Amino acid sequence: MASSAPVHAAGEVTALRRTIEIREFQCNELALVRYGELAFVRACAKALNSLPVADYADVCNDMASGAANLYQWVTLLWKRNWSRQAVFHPWQRGRFLLEVPCGSGAYNLSSIFFDYDERKLPATIAAIRFPHPDGSSRFDIYNRGRGPQRGQLVEWAQARGMGDAGYYARYNLDKETLRPTLVEAMEKTAWDGKDPFQWDGRLSHKPRGTSWQRVYPTGATPSRR
């Protein structure tokens, strides 16, 4: 039966974690940490081990690099000291929005997000799908801005360096389910030098100008990107 919190030998209940740091081995199948955290640490590794990277390889070109499951991929990023690492963004005590690097390109870096929950053991993990204006959904997004406490994510897929074309979207995450809702989306396909956009880090910052087409919530279907 799943317990609400792990207990160590003395019978003391350990508190739900507020943070998880990959570099401090807090999600580790070998559990090389202080004893009071062993149950959480092993549960984290077991949950990530349960997800094969093959499930996401068709959209995540970087994941085809020597890892069989999500735990191996996250660990590989840390061991190779890549510039991008997996991040457990705190959501609630014992619950995290896990962002995992997915793919990379000249102007864009994509991520996959997971709902990781260790409030009860065994811990659970589930990939989050993001809705697209054409009615489809996908795992990977070109995430630029994260506001987990406010429940917002910004996506910006830049078509070329000057930013005069691309796809912008903003999502709200449900507080309880972490299910994303598409709030708005804009697109521009013409490389004409008009109305260039460079995201400045503010969650409210978005493309401006008549050359950008609002593809949601108008119901218009955007061209493929």
Tab-separated table of C-alpha atoms in Angstrom:
chain	number	residue	atom	x	y	z
A	1	MET	CA	0.000	0.000	0.000
A	2	ALA	CA	1.302	3.448	-0.865
A	3	SER	CA	2.340	5.536	2.137
A	4	SER	CA	1.807	9.284	2.443
A	5	ALA	CA	5.429	9.863	3.491
A	6	PRO	CA	8.502	7.661	3.894
A	7	VAL	CA	9.599	6.595	7.379
A	8	HIS	CA	13.143	5.797	8.493
A	9	ALA	CA	14.302	3.260	11.084
A	10	ALA	CA	13.545	5.453	14.096
A	11	GLY	CA	9.948	5.805	12.974
A	12	GLU	CA	10.230	9.495	12.170
A	13	VAL	CA	8.235	10.663	9.156
A	14	THR	CA	10.315	12.639	6.709
A	15	ALA	CA	8.851	15.899	5.385
A	16	LEU	CA	7.750	16.230	1.792
A	17	ARG	CA	10.490	17.762	-0.303
A	18	ARG	CA	10.370	21.331	-1.573
A	19	THR	CA	13.333	20.967	-3.944
A	20	ILE	CA	15.101	18.277	-5.952
A	21	GLU	CA	18.619	18.895	-7.272
A	22	ILE	CA	20.100	16.511	-9.822
A	23	ARG	CA	23.640	17.591	-8.971
A	24	GLU	CA	23.103	16.737	-5.307
A	25	PHE	CA	21.986	13.187	-6.167
A	26	GLN	CA	18.453	13.757	-4.933
A	27	CYS	CA	17.011	11.579	-7.706
A	28	ASN	CA	19.406	8.666	-7.588
A	29	GLU	CA	18.913	4.911	-7.877
A	30	LEU	CA	22.056	4.368	-5.770
A	31	ALA	CA	20.720	6.690	-3.072
A	32	LEU	CA	24.056	8.196	-2.117
A	33	VAL	CA	22.516	10.711	0.278
A	34	ARG	CA	21.626	10.992	3.950
A	35	TYR	CA	19.423	8.174	5.166
A	36	GLY	CA	16.281	10.179	5.835
A	37	GLU	CA	15.805	10.897	2.133
A	38	LEU	CA	16.451	7.414	0.755
A	39	ALA	CA	12.809	6.556	0.110
A	40	PHE	CA	12.205	9.759	-1.867
A	41	VAL	CA	15.472	9.536	-3.772
A	42	ARG	CA	14.954	5.943	-4.863
A	43	ALA	CA	11.303	6.599	-5.710
A	44	CYS	CA	12.357	9.476	-7.985
A	45	ALA	CA	14.880	7.342	-9.842
A	46	LYS	CA	12.418	4.456	-10.177
A	47	ALA	CA	9.754	6.743	-11.637
A	48	LEU	CA	12.130	8.202	-14.235
A	49	ASN	CA	13.457	4.728	-15.041
A	50	SER	CA	9.926	3.673	-15.979
A	51	LEU	CA	9.771	5.982	-19.011
A	52	PRO	CA	11.682	4.848	-22.132
A	53	VAL	CA	13.117	7.702	-24.181
A	54	ALA	CA	11.936	5.868	-27.307
A	55	ASP	CA	8.469	7.232	-26.494
A	56	TYR	CA	9.766	10.732	-27.315
A	57	ALA	CA	12.640	10.088	-29.728
A	58	ASP	CA	10.579	11.073	-32.767
A	59	VAL	CA	10.262	14.650	-31.465
A	60	CYS	CA	13.426	14.901	-29.341
A	61	ASN	CA	16.499	14.554	-31.525
A	62	ASP	CA	18.929	14.963	-28.621
A	63	MET	CA	17.493	12.023	-26.682
A	64	ALA	CA	18.925	9.458	-29.088
A	65	SER	CA	22.284	9.817	-27.361
A	66	GLY	CA	23.108	6.756	-25.286
A	67	ALA	CA	20.082	6.667	-22.962
A	68	ALA	CA	17.377	4.021	-22.763
A	69	ASN	CA	15.067	5.728	-20.272
A	70	LEU	CA	14.384	9.145	-18.815
A	71	TYR	CA	16.539	8.558	-15.733
A	72	GLN	CA	19.549	7.667	-17.878
A	73	TRP	CA	18.976	10.736	-20.047
A	74	VAL	CA	18.752	13.110	-17.074
A	75	THR	CA	21.859	11.536	-15.531
A	76	LEU	CA	23.732	11.675	-18.833
A	77	LEU	CA	23.086	15.415	-19.131
A	78	TRP	CA	24.568	15.928	-15.676
A	79	LYS	CA	27.592	13.670	-16.224
A	80	ARG	CA	28.457	15.388	-19.513
A	81	ASN	CA	27.935	18.812	-17.913
A	82	TRP	CA	25.742	19.983	-20.780
A	83	SER	CA	24.688	23.620	-20.782
A	84	ARG	CA	21.073	22.501	-20.378
A	85	GLN	CA	20.068	20.290	-17.490
A	86	ALA	CA	16.815	18.736	-16.331
A	87	VAL	CA	15.107	20.956	-13.755
A	88	PHE	CA	12.536	20.033	-11.107
A	89	HIS	CA	10.489	23.240	-10.860
A	90	PRO	CA	8.714	23.255	-7.450
A	91	TRP	CA	4.924	23.180	-7.771
A	92	GLN	CA	3.704	22.061	-4.358
A	93	ARG	CA	5.373	20.242	-1.482
A	94	GLY	CA	6.262	16.870	-2.961
A	95	ARG	CA	5.129	17.778	-6.476
A	96	PHE	CA	7.244	19.163	-9.297
A	97	LEU	CA	7.057	20.335	-12.887
A	98	LEU	CA	10.004	18.457	-14.372
A	99	GLU	CA	11.504	20.117	-17.456
A	100	VAL	CA	13.735	17.855	-19.544
A	101	PRO	CA	15.855	19.125	-22.475
A	102	CYS	CA	14.560	17.645	-25.687
A	103	GLY	CA	16.062	19.131	-28.866
A	104	SER	CA	18.279	21.988	-29.961
A	105	GLY	CA	18.738	24.138	-33.042
A	106	ALA	CA	20.211	27.408	-34.224
A	107	TYR	CA	17.610	29.619	-32.520
A	108	ASN	CA	15.404	27.302	-30.484
A	109	LEU	CA	15.684	24.854	-27.609
A	110	SER	CA	12.799	22.495	-26.953
A	111	SER	CA	11.733	20.783	-23.742
A	112	ILE	CA	9.350	18.104	-22.546
A	113	PHE	CA	7.509	18.652	-19.262
A	114	PHE	CA	6.439	16.007	-16.765
A	115	ASP	CA	4.152	16.026	-13.760
A	116	TYR	CA	6.312	14.383	-11.069
A	117	ASP	CA	4.480	13.605	-7.824
A	118	GLU	CA	6.058	12.021	-4.737
A	119	ARG	CA	3.426	13.047	-2.193
A	120	LYS	CA	2.596	9.354	-1.974
A	121	LEU	CA	4.945	6.493	-2.726
A	122	PRO	CA	5.550	4.986	-5.167
A	123	ALA	CA	6.054	8.291	-6.936
A	124	THR	CA	4.276	8.918	-10.228
A	125	ILE	CA	5.372	10.699	-13.377
A	126	ALA	CA	3.438	11.597	-16.519
A	127	ALA	CA	4.349	13.533	-19.638
A	128	ILE	CA	2.330	16.685	-20.279
A	129	ARG	CA	0.770	17.306	-23.694
A	130	PHE	CA	0.398	20.859	-24.952
A	131	PRO	CA	-2.572	21.776	-27.179
A	132	HIS	CA	-2.009	23.357	-30.586
A	133	PRO	CA	-4.475	25.688	-32.363
A	134	ASP	CA	-5.163	23.081	-35.067
A	135	GLY	CA	-6.616	20.693	-32.474
A	136	SER	CA	-3.559	18.466	-32.153
A	137	SER	CA	-1.317	18.170	-29.111
A	138	ARG	CA	2.372	17.492	-28.614
A	139	PHE	CA	4.915	16.767	-25.903
A	140	ASP	CA	7.700	19.118	-26.998
A	141	ILE	CA	7.488	22.897	-26.890
A	142	TYR	CA	10.027	25.656	-27.522
A	143	ASN	CA	9.767	26.893	-23.979
A	144	ARG	CA	11.203	30.335	-23.233
A	145	GLY	CA	9.566	31.454	-20.028
A	146	ARG	CA	8.488	29.573	-16.946
A	147	GLY	CA	6.310	30.880	-14.189
A	148	PRO	CA	5.335	27.722	-12.283
A	149	GLN	CA	4.077	29.665	-9.268
A	150	ARG	CA	1.818	31.648	-11.594
A	151	GLY	CA	1.114	28.603	-13.721
A	152	GLN	CA	2.252	30.124	-17.014
A	153	LEU	CA	4.557	28.989	-19.809
A	154	VAL	CA	5.629	30.924	-22.899
A	155	GLU	CA	6.594	29.235	-26.158
A	156	TRP	CA	8.547	31.056	-28.864
A	157	ALA	CA	9.810	29.215	-31.957
A	158	GLN	CA	11.999	31.699	-33.814
A	159	ALA	CA	12.186	31.060	-37.557
A	160	ARG	CA	15.430	33.004	-38.108
A	161	GLY	CA	17.838	35.248	-36.245
A	162	MET	CA	16.139	38.609	-36.732
A	163	GLY	CA	12.864	37.248	-35.361
A	164	ASP	CA	10.631	38.455	-38.185
A	165	ALA	CA	8.857	35.082	-38.394
A	166	GLY	CA	7.938	32.317	-35.989
A	167	TYR	CA	5.313	30.932	-33.655
A	168	TYR	CA	4.369	32.320	-30.234
A	169	ALA	CA	2.039	30.722	-27.677
A	170	ARG	CA	1.149	31.189	-24.025
A	171	TYR	CA	-0.230	28.480	-21.730
A	172	ASN	CA	-1.819	28.357	-18.300
A	173	LEU	CA	-1.287	25.245	-16.177
A	174	ASP	CA	-4.156	23.986	-14.034
A	175	LYS	CA	-3.212	24.202	-10.355
A	176	GLU	CA	-4.448	20.693	-9.542
A	177	THR	CA	-3.955	18.664	-12.717
A	178	LEU	CA	-1.053	20.573	-14.357
A	179	ARG	CA	-3.005	20.248	-17.599
A	180	PRO	CA	-2.081	23.136	-19.929
A	181	THR	CA	-4.660	25.387	-21.530
A	182	LEU	CA	-3.720	27.367	-24.623
A	183	VAL	CA	-4.409	31.025	-23.855
A	184	GLU	CA	-3.246	32.617	-27.099
A	185	ALA	CA	-1.110	31.871	-30.139
A	186	MET	CA	0.345	34.024	-32.925
A	187	GLU	CA	2.214	33.112	-36.080
A	188	LYS	CA	4.078	34.762	-38.921
A	189	THR	CA	5.491	32.817	-41.862
A	190	ALA	CA	6.795	35.587	-44.157
A	191	TRP	CA	10.500	36.396	-43.860
A	192	ASP	CA	9.986	40.018	-44.855
A	193	GLY	CA	11.796	41.942	-42.128
A	194	LYS	CA	8.553	43.382	-40.754
A	195	ASP	CA	7.638	43.473	-37.058
A	196	PRO	CA	10.643	41.519	-35.738
A	197	PHE	CA	10.244	40.005	-32.284
A	198	GLN	CA	12.787	38.939	-29.660
A	199	TRP	CA	11.343	37.625	-26.402
A	200	ASP	CA	12.686	39.759	-23.514
A	201	GLY	CA	11.980	37.404	-20.624
A	202	ARG	CA	8.671	38.868	-19.493
A	203	LEU	CA	5.747	36.443	-19.488
A	204	SER	CA	3.551	39.227	-20.880
A	205	HIS	CA	5.866	40.038	-23.812
A	206	LYS	CA	4.509	38.943	-27.204
A	207	PRO	CA	4.787	39.849	-30.916
A	208	ARG	CA	3.248	43.121	-32.074
A	209	GLY	CA	2.315	44.408	-35.493
A	210	THR	CA	-0.206	43.768	-38.241
A	211	SER	CA	1.967	41.185	-39.981
A	212	TRP	CA	1.476	38.713	-37.106
A	213	GLN	CA	-1.620	36.531	-37.397
A	214	ARG	CA	-3.507	35.597	-34.232
A	215	VAL	CA	-4.287	31.905	-34.717
A	216	TYR	CA	-5.858	31.403	-31.300
A	217	PRO	CA	-8.420	32.179	-29.887
A	218	THR	CA	-9.796	33.273	-33.243
A	219	GLY	CA	-10.178	29.662	-34.371
A	220	ALA	CA	-8.075	30.216	-37.487
A	221	THR	CA	-5.886	27.290	-38.506
A	222	PRO	CA	-2.184	28.200	-38.642
A	223	SER	CA	0.124	26.996	-41.342
A	224	ARG	CA	2.531	24.253	-40.358
A	225	ARG	CA	5.835	25.276	-38.863
